[in-house]
XYZ file of C-alpha atoms in Angstrom:
551
model
C 84.133 167.701 138.525
C 79.953 166.001 138.463
C 79.703 168.506 135.135
C 82.758 167.455 133.036
C 81.628 163.551 133.253
C 77.789 164.515 132.457
C 79.712 166.444 129.098
C 82.419 163.617 128.449
C 79.331 160.474 128.726
C 77.082 162.893 126.426
C 79.622 163.945 123.853
C 82.474 162.601 122.167
C 86.205 163.961 122.387
C 86.878 163.994 118.985
C 83.398 165.280 117.610
C 83.295 167.905 120.725
C 86.706 169.227 119.560
C 85.838 169.878 115.581
C 82.273 170.763 116.476
C 83.682 173.788 117.850
C 86.809 174.204 115.739
C 84.027 174.485 112.804
C 81.659 176.863 114.495
C 84.268 179.055 115.099
C 85.640 178.765 111.366
C 82.254 179.708 110.468
C 82.418 183.032 112.240
C 85.204 184.054 109.850
C 84.339 186.123 106.987
C 83.058 184.835 103.673
C 81.917 186.525 100.108
C 78.974 188.972 101.949
C 78.074 190.156 105.077
C 75.264 188.455 106.964
C 72.728 188.832 109.594
C 73.602 187.469 113.334
C 70.101 185.313 113.099
C 71.649 183.501 109.604
C 75.679 183.188 111.241
C 73.901 181.541 114.290
C 72.085 178.909 111.450
C 75.418 178.405 109.889
C 77.294 177.703 112.982
C 74.994 175.339 114.157
C 74.924 173.682 110.448
C 78.834 173.711 110.568
C 79.052 172.500 113.905
C 76.965 169.218 113.518
C 79.337 168.450 110.878
C 82.598 169.150 112.525
C 81.029 166.643 115.344
C 79.975 164.837 112.762
C 83.297 163.954 111.426
C 85.498 164.371 114.581
C 83.343 161.507 115.779
C 84.242 159.510 112.846
C 87.682 159.687 113.103
C 87.188 159.223 116.944
C 85.697 155.709 116.111
C 88.191 155.229 113.965
C 91.163 155.860 116.092
C 89.645 153.571 119.071
C 89.495 150.530 116.624
C 92.920 151.181 115.027
C 94.646 151.698 118.448
C 93.810 149.862 121.840
C 95.263 151.786 124.006
C 93.489 153.380 126.329
C 94.390 156.600 128.835
C 93.800 156.106 132.003
C 90.878 158.193 133.730
C 93.221 161.087 135.223
C 94.653 161.407 132.152
C 91.276 161.766 130.311
C 89.935 164.160 132.814
C 93.072 166.585 132.155
C 92.314 165.773 128.422
C 88.606 167.045 128.562
C 89.477 170.083 130.535
C 92.211 171.301 128.652
C 90.286 170.737 125.842
C 87.043 172.461 126.946
C 89.036 175.338 128.201
C 90.437 175.836 125.069
C 87.185 175.699 123.135
C 85.473 178.258 125.179
C 88.665 180.298 124.485
C 88.595 180.139 121.244
C 84.573 180.130 120.617
C 85.080 183.389 122.762
C 87.870 185.192 120.562
C 86.232 184.197 117.673
C 82.859 185.754 118.480
C 84.365 188.659 119.633
C 86.645 189.061 116.299
C 83.449 187.679 114.257
C 81.642 191.415 114.744
C 84.804 193.210 113.466
C 84.889 190.834 110.422
C 81.611 191.911 109.263
C 82.105 195.413 109.496
C 85.316 195.416 108.310
C 83.264 193.266 105.216
C 80.616 195.709 104.495
C 82.764 199.027 104.224
C 84.469 197.163 101.652
C 81.569 196.920 100.176
C 80.493 200.768 100.926
C 77.553 199.754 102.911
C 77.145 201.177 106.653
C 79.267 199.311 109.056
C 76.393 200.124 112.246
C 75.322 196.633 112.252
C 73.384 194.795 115.228
C 75.467 191.579 115.943
C 74.679 189.702 119.071
C 77.494 187.110 119.972
C 75.427 185.947 122.802
C 72.618 184.961 120.519
C 74.518 183.590 118.055
C 75.628 181.055 120.239
C 72.152 180.605 122.379
C 70.710 179.386 118.363
C 73.997 177.474 117.446
C 73.927 175.612 120.360
C 70.028 175.418 120.325
C 70.003 173.912 116.791
C 73.159 171.909 117.386
C 71.437 170.046 120.281
C 68.348 169.430 118.270
C 70.562 167.738 115.362
C 72.997 166.133 117.832
C 69.584 164.451 119.296
C 68.229 163.391 115.771
C 71.596 161.749 115.492
C 71.251 160.245 118.573
C 68.155 158.685 118.081
C 68.948 157.154 114.385
C 72.239 155.686 116.002
C 69.943 153.712 119.336
C 67.525 152.611 116.139
C 71.117 151.166 114.361
C 72.145 149.536 117.656
C 68.722 147.703 118.437
C 68.722 146.655 115.272
C 71.716 145.343 114.378
C 71.521 143.944 118.405
C 68.454 142.080 116.553
C 70.130 140.779 113.646
C 72.797 139.484 115.600
C 70.614 136.226 117.702
C 70.344 135.473 113.785
C 73.378 135.701 111.431
C 77.214 136.346 112.464
C 78.018 138.854 114.396
C 80.046 141.348 111.818
C 77.201 140.414 108.914
C 74.333 141.572 111.154
C 76.377 145.317 111.746
C 77.199 145.361 107.602
C 73.526 144.712 107.339
C 72.267 146.669 110.178
C 74.289 149.710 109.079
C 73.335 149.610 105.278
C 69.829 149.032 106.435
C 69.894 152.574 108.211
C 71.712 154.781 106.120
C 68.752 153.158 103.181
C 66.233 154.124 105.547
C 67.820 157.439 106.309
C 68.803 157.979 102.883
C 64.794 157.213 101.582
C 63.311 159.019 104.244
C 65.680 162.244 103.681
C 64.999 162.352 100.359
C 62.225 160.978 99.185
C 60.080 161.775 101.726
C 61.292 165.252 103.155
C 63.256 166.567 100.089
C 60.240 165.408 97.939
C 57.871 166.698 100.110
C 59.344 169.596 100.269
C 59.585 170.077 96.523
C 56.135 168.990 95.587
C 54.902 171.259 98.287
C 56.871 174.297 97.221
C 55.712 173.371 93.558
C 51.600 173.582 95.181
C 52.319 177.337 96.192
C 54.548 178.458 93.316
C 51.930 177.354 90.650
C 49.084 178.913 92.849
C 51.621 182.279 92.737
C 52.327 181.878 89.063
C 48.230 182.911 88.491
C 48.752 185.942 90.292
C 49.365 189.194 88.835
C 52.197 191.861 89.818
C 50.628 195.326 91.376
C 50.572 197.773 88.956
C 50.647 195.080 86.103
C 47.829 195.951 83.395
C 47.287 193.422 80.190
C 49.135 195.304 77.549
C 47.207 197.364 74.475
C 49.808 196.837 72.308
C 49.932 194.099 69.954
C 53.563 194.057 69.905
C 53.697 191.726 73.101
C 52.336 188.330 73.820
C 49.153 188.803 75.950
C 47.866 191.744 73.977
C 45.671 192.243 71.086
C 45.852 189.507 68.104
C 48.754 187.254 70.592
C 48.882 183.817 69.905
C 48.953 183.040 73.669
C 46.341 184.158 76.223
C 47.359 186.825 78.379
C 46.613 184.395 81.821
C 49.074 181.658 80.075
C 51.753 183.887 80.316
C 52.044 183.529 84.122
C 53.405 186.114 86.851
C 56.500 186.832 85.881
C 55.567 186.527 81.978
C 52.737 189.334 82.245
C 55.520 191.364 83.960
C 58.117 190.569 81.144
C 55.202 191.655 78.294
C 53.191 194.800 79.912
C 56.943 196.626 81.035
C 58.280 196.774 77.747
C 59.367 200.350 77.209
C 57.469 202.766 75.665
C 57.684 204.787 72.107
C 57.682 207.498 74.370
C 60.160 206.924 76.633
C 62.453 205.789 74.056
C 61.613 208.768 72.393
C 62.152 210.936 75.588
C 65.746 209.549 75.697
C 67.054 209.141 72.273
C 65.610 212.543 70.277
C 64.438 210.827 67.641
C 60.536 208.679 66.408
C 60.557 205.298 68.329
C 59.380 202.583 67.572
C 57.422 199.773 69.674
C 59.587 197.263 71.120
C 58.600 193.634 70.537
C 58.001 191.240 73.844
C 57.323 187.723 73.152
C 56.716 184.833 75.846
C 55.320 181.878 76.254
C 54.124 180.246 79.587
C 54.436 176.925 81.482
C 50.812 176.676 81.142
C 50.895 177.709 77.055
C 51.917 174.272 76.035
C 52.537 170.846 76.820
C 56.557 170.587 75.921
C 59.738 172.616 75.486
C 59.469 171.947 71.608
C 55.671 172.891 71.828
C 56.740 175.964 73.320
C 59.653 177.322 71.343
C 57.653 176.255 67.804
C 54.647 178.719 69.662
C 57.586 181.360 70.292
C 58.277 181.661 66.270
C 54.467 182.091 65.430
C 53.938 184.900 67.899
C 57.654 186.051 66.494
C 56.350 185.742 62.934
C 52.506 187.456 64.159
C 54.090 191.046 65.944
C 57.103 191.245 62.561
C 59.707 190.509 65.128
C 62.468 188.810 62.193
C 61.955 192.415 60.645
C 63.693 193.686 63.587
C 67.401 194.499 63.232
C 68.238 192.517 66.407
C 66.269 189.424 67.899
C 67.456 188.362 71.297
C 66.876 184.974 72.806
C 66.396 185.405 76.781
C 66.990 183.175 79.707
C 64.652 182.909 82.728
C 65.162 181.711 86.264
C 62.796 179.493 87.844
C 60.187 181.186 88.160
C 60.130 182.811 84.443
C 61.592 186.334 85.532
C 63.924 187.828 82.808
C 65.601 191.078 84.752
C 63.992 194.240 83.494
C 67.877 195.608 82.592
C 68.731 193.101 80.344
C 65.321 193.857 78.013
C 65.125 197.375 78.505
C 69.072 197.932 78.016
C 68.314 196.989 74.493
C 65.318 198.612 73.957
C 66.943 201.708 74.483
C 70.073 201.043 72.481
C 67.516 200.003 69.422
C 65.007 202.816 70.022
C 62.853 200.448 70.068
C 63.802 198.406 66.773
C 64.253 195.319 69.073
C 62.779 192.282 69.044
C 62.831 189.598 72.149
C 61.528 186.238 73.500
C 61.336 183.499 76.355
C 60.074 180.851 77.655
C 58.796 179.577 81.155
C 60.004 176.491 81.925
C 59.059 175.889 85.981
C 57.191 177.465 88.453
C 59.487 176.806 91.619
C 62.090 179.452 92.909
C 65.478 179.464 91.054
C 67.610 178.401 93.930
C 65.063 175.212 94.403
C 64.665 175.172 90.093
C 68.333 174.845 90.020
C 68.406 171.745 92.455
C 65.694 170.052 89.938
C 64.922 171.067 86.980
C 68.257 172.123 85.394
C 67.700 169.700 83.016
C 64.286 171.474 81.911
C 66.065 175.134 81.848
C 68.678 173.590 79.481
C 65.714 171.519 77.082
C 63.838 174.902 77.263
C 66.568 176.888 76.095
C 68.155 174.200 73.499
C 64.807 174.318 72.016
C 64.157 177.876 71.966
C 67.223 178.804 70.478
C 67.468 175.848 67.418
C 63.665 177.050 66.224
C 64.515 180.619 66.078
C 67.564 180.046 64.192
C 66.204 178.098 61.818
C 63.514 180.543 61.240
C 66.051 183.270 60.499
C 68.197 180.996 58.542
C 65.431 180.968 56.047
C 65.137 184.993 55.541
C 68.109 185.911 53.312
C 71.030 186.611 54.830
C 70.914 190.751 53.624
C 67.281 190.675 55.704
C 68.456 188.550 58.889
C 67.998 190.364 62.533
C 71.382 189.667 64.288
C 70.334 186.952 66.392
C 71.769 187.668 69.943
C 71.308 185.874 73.769
C 71.373 187.182 77.570
C 70.296 185.733 80.450
C 71.218 186.149 84.322
C 71.627 183.159 86.617
C 69.970 180.492 86.223
C 68.860 182.359 82.516
C 72.931 181.882 81.519
C 72.655 177.916 82.277
C 69.775 177.736 80.170
C 71.198 179.457 77.265
C 74.645 178.030 77.347
C 72.506 174.256 76.746
C 72.396 174.788 73.397
C 75.912 174.800 72.388
C 78.987 173.066 72.588
C 81.154 174.912 73.333
C 82.230 178.385 72.302
C 83.341 178.351 68.909
C 80.002 176.849 68.629
C 78.039 179.255 70.255
C 80.203 182.362 67.918
C 79.447 180.157 64.789
C 75.922 180.094 65.648
C 75.183 183.045 67.839
C 76.064 186.971 66.781
C 76.505 187.359 70.590
C 76.057 187.119 73.846
C 75.754 188.916 77.230
C 75.752 186.444 80.601
C 74.929 188.001 83.972
C 76.169 186.034 87.334
C 76.437 182.832 85.627
C 75.356 179.838 87.814
C 79.360 177.614 88.783
C 78.122 174.659 86.850
C 77.995 176.762 83.091
C 80.254 174.304 80.958
C 81.259 176.721 79.124
C 82.351 179.123 81.527
C 83.580 176.536 83.500
C 86.095 175.779 80.550
C 87.091 179.178 79.522
C 87.762 179.752 83.503
C 90.110 176.531 83.532
C 92.012 177.211 80.458
C 92.276 181.266 80.980
C 95.765 182.486 79.832
C 98.181 182.048 82.420
C 98.475 185.147 84.469
C 95.161 185.907 84.411
C 93.094 185.112 88.018
C 90.194 183.335 88.207
C 87.909 186.491 88.742
C 88.209 188.292 85.421
C 90.302 185.670 83.423
C 91.567 186.214 79.880
C 90.877 183.290 77.632
C 92.622 183.190 74.144
C 93.511 186.817 74.453
C 89.961 188.086 74.592
C 89.585 187.374 70.805
C 85.680 186.049 71.307
C 84.849 186.342 75.021
C 85.224 188.653 77.759
C 84.915 188.586 81.249
C 83.831 192.081 83.226
C 83.117 193.885 86.910
C 83.929 196.947 85.955
C 83.076 198.503 82.531
C 86.929 198.933 82.215
C 87.267 194.928 82.376
C 85.395 195.192 79.109
C 88.603 196.217 77.272
C 90.875 194.028 78.721
C 93.447 192.721 76.938
C 93.566 195.652 74.085
C 93.920 193.597 71.517
C 91.221 192.866 68.586
C 87.682 192.120 69.716
C 86.130 191.394 66.308
C 82.154 189.908 66.720
C 80.187 188.131 67.512
C 81.593 189.133 71.063
C 80.487 186.907 73.502
C 80.248 189.041 77.227
C 80.317 187.237 81.183
C 79.888 189.579 83.855
C 80.496 188.653 87.376
C 81.534 190.232 90.468
C 84.315 188.248 92.201
C 82.051 188.633 95.660
C 79.045 186.703 93.778
C 78.080 183.411 95.275
C 76.198 182.413 92.403
C 79.596 182.409 90.405
C 81.691 180.687 93.296
C 79.491 178.372 94.730
C 80.302 174.919 93.711
C 80.193 171.460 95.480
C 84.251 171.599 94.983
C 84.174 174.238 97.916
C 83.944 170.730 100.431
C 87.061 169.680 99.614
C 89.047 171.849 97.558
C 90.423 175.818 97.866
C 88.672 177.840 95.056
C 91.568 179.400 92.687
C 88.988 182.557 93.613
C 90.870 182.456 97.503
C 94.222 182.922 95.653
C 96.138 186.343 95.167
C 95.734 188.776 93.688
C 91.922 188.732 94.914
C 89.077 190.052 93.119
C 88.676 193.981 94.480
C 85.613 192.793 96.742
C 86.541 189.324 98.225
C 87.541 189.981 101.969
C 91.792 189.712 102.218
C 90.859 188.433 106.100
C 88.508 185.610 103.972
C 90.726 181.580 104.514
C 89.564 178.539 103.106
C 87.988 175.676 105.424
C 87.389 172.230 104.831
C 83.592 171.968 104.413
C 82.960 174.944 106.679
C 83.685 177.263 103.187
C 81.130 175.290 101.038
C 78.255 176.145 103.749
C 79.599 179.688 103.892
C 78.784 180.743 100.837
C 75.786 178.579 99.829
C 74.572 180.922 102.732
C 75.785 183.677 101.096
C 73.197 182.884 97.869
C 70.380 184.067 100.496
C 72.544 187.259 100.740
C 73.414 187.748 96.752
C 70.774 190.704 96.035
C 71.046 192.742 99.746
C 74.187 194.510 98.763
C 74.914 197.347 96.426
C 75.187 196.628 92.812
C 78.331 196.314 91.890
C 78.638 193.594 94.750
C 77.348 189.789 94.959
C 74.748 189.409 92.114
C 73.337 192.618 91.698
C 74.532 193.831 88.637
C 72.614 197.262 88.158
C 73.727 199.556 85.296
C 76.706 197.098 84.519
C 74.161 195.687 81.571
C 73.948 198.596 79.554
C 77.650 198.435 78.793
C 77.616 194.489 78.623
C 74.800 195.034 75.771
C 76.828 198.096 74.227
C 79.817 195.310 74.019
C 77.913 193.007 72.525
C 75.193 194.191 69.974
C 75.830 198.377 69.796
C 73.633 199.262 66.739
C 75.079 201.374 64.302
C 75.892 204.988 65.593
C 75.972 204.071 69.221
C 79.145 205.589 71.334
C 80.680 205.770 74.958
C 78.226 208.917 75.861
C 75.030 206.751 74.967
C 76.444 204.540 76.714
C 77.274 206.801 79.939
C 73.525 207.857 79.614
C 71.805 204.432 79.498
C 73.782 203.937 82.380
C 72.126 206.970 84.667
C 68.867 206.101 83.169
C 69.375 202.436 84.902
C 71.032 203.443 87.980
C 67.583 205.577 88.218
C 65.201 203.126 88.114
C 64.637 200.717 90.487
C 64.309 197.070 89.060
C 62.084 194.507 89.740
C 63.470 191.904 92.125
C 64.625 188.195 91.627
C 62.319 185.967 92.734
């Protein structure tokens, strides 16, 4: 009895109920498997969200309905609610291990996992208590302020002004102090990391790459990821071993964030570097998008070099030091500006060449790199008119052209593998065979989006807070758990948490695309004489090579 009174004094009925329901919903499967500690944190976040919603509804109900249950009725209601919540939590925790194992089995992963329901519960309860304490302190401060204001202004005015002041202070503190301070700290740490060099990376001896002999940009200015990009170009010996023919030295141009002062200056420097290396005389020239730190997926770069036996050129620029996820939140405008400036400068230089001698101008980017380059175009038609092909890997849900194509897909095609205008220009694929569905004509220029049905980068969006996504409708993608459901607010946080696990699953799932990139390039920009057997050999080569992890 005494404990029940303590719970009732410390927690609101509606808040406690929805906190439990939200926490239990967070235990259900999402796109990717997760670790038990991550589950505990996620359950705490969703529980505090549920408590806030429940407390809000409770306050609204008390304001609108003056009737109050007698004390005995309230005791009975609390006992019933607590009993049901405990039973529901126990069932959800019990089933959570089975849900995680089923999800891992769906992706071909080891189902022997460490999953500790008592520890998940302990982490969730502890973090929930801390968050609730902070919220109660804010509420206490709000009440003190309103009480003080009531001495000088009417009660209704004091309450309104007090709430507005507290809300303003909370927003300023959270955004202007905590978040901005975090971003500044991360920027400092990332800029220092940018000065380092990955183990085994050495300054190249080739004049055909930035940072090498005769380069217009220094090796030091390339940044950590730029140095790795230029220093790991495929060697003619490796290319010859693959093709059986004498290979050329590939061209890789890169301009780091420290080299110039603006996207336009970076683009102009990149064009001069392309001219210096003879890139405009190659049969193919690729403009590549980078992630926040300046990273380029090595499989995107390597595949194109193997396709053209080294007779390729590619160019990329760095626009941020920050990790990709943080750069997506605060630097998206920089990414779009950098991509637009680079593409426009390269295209203008290509346009000065005689039509018969112009290289094939293609685009490619992964994740935020895909967003960077999509920003260069108004729509798909503009892209097809001004580029000779594009390969986008794991595009973020914020990509405007991607969103338009998905939303306006042909009737009957699922959102995870949409068909747009019978696939005449753009096609979407999780597996190589998807590139040839539907079987109608597919003339160049071709645009390919590689997107896994279980990739949280592709499917996470703010709309998940309040709207059931189309990718949970039937039929579902081949690696989306049939037991996954949509819950308001909860699914948003589940898929957000999945972003951190996007690279911890086998290729073909999550945010890992592996050797499928070879099929994507073969569809978009295959050179004369390239056939399916060559693509198969390139897939084998890429599958056997460990790629550098994405920062």
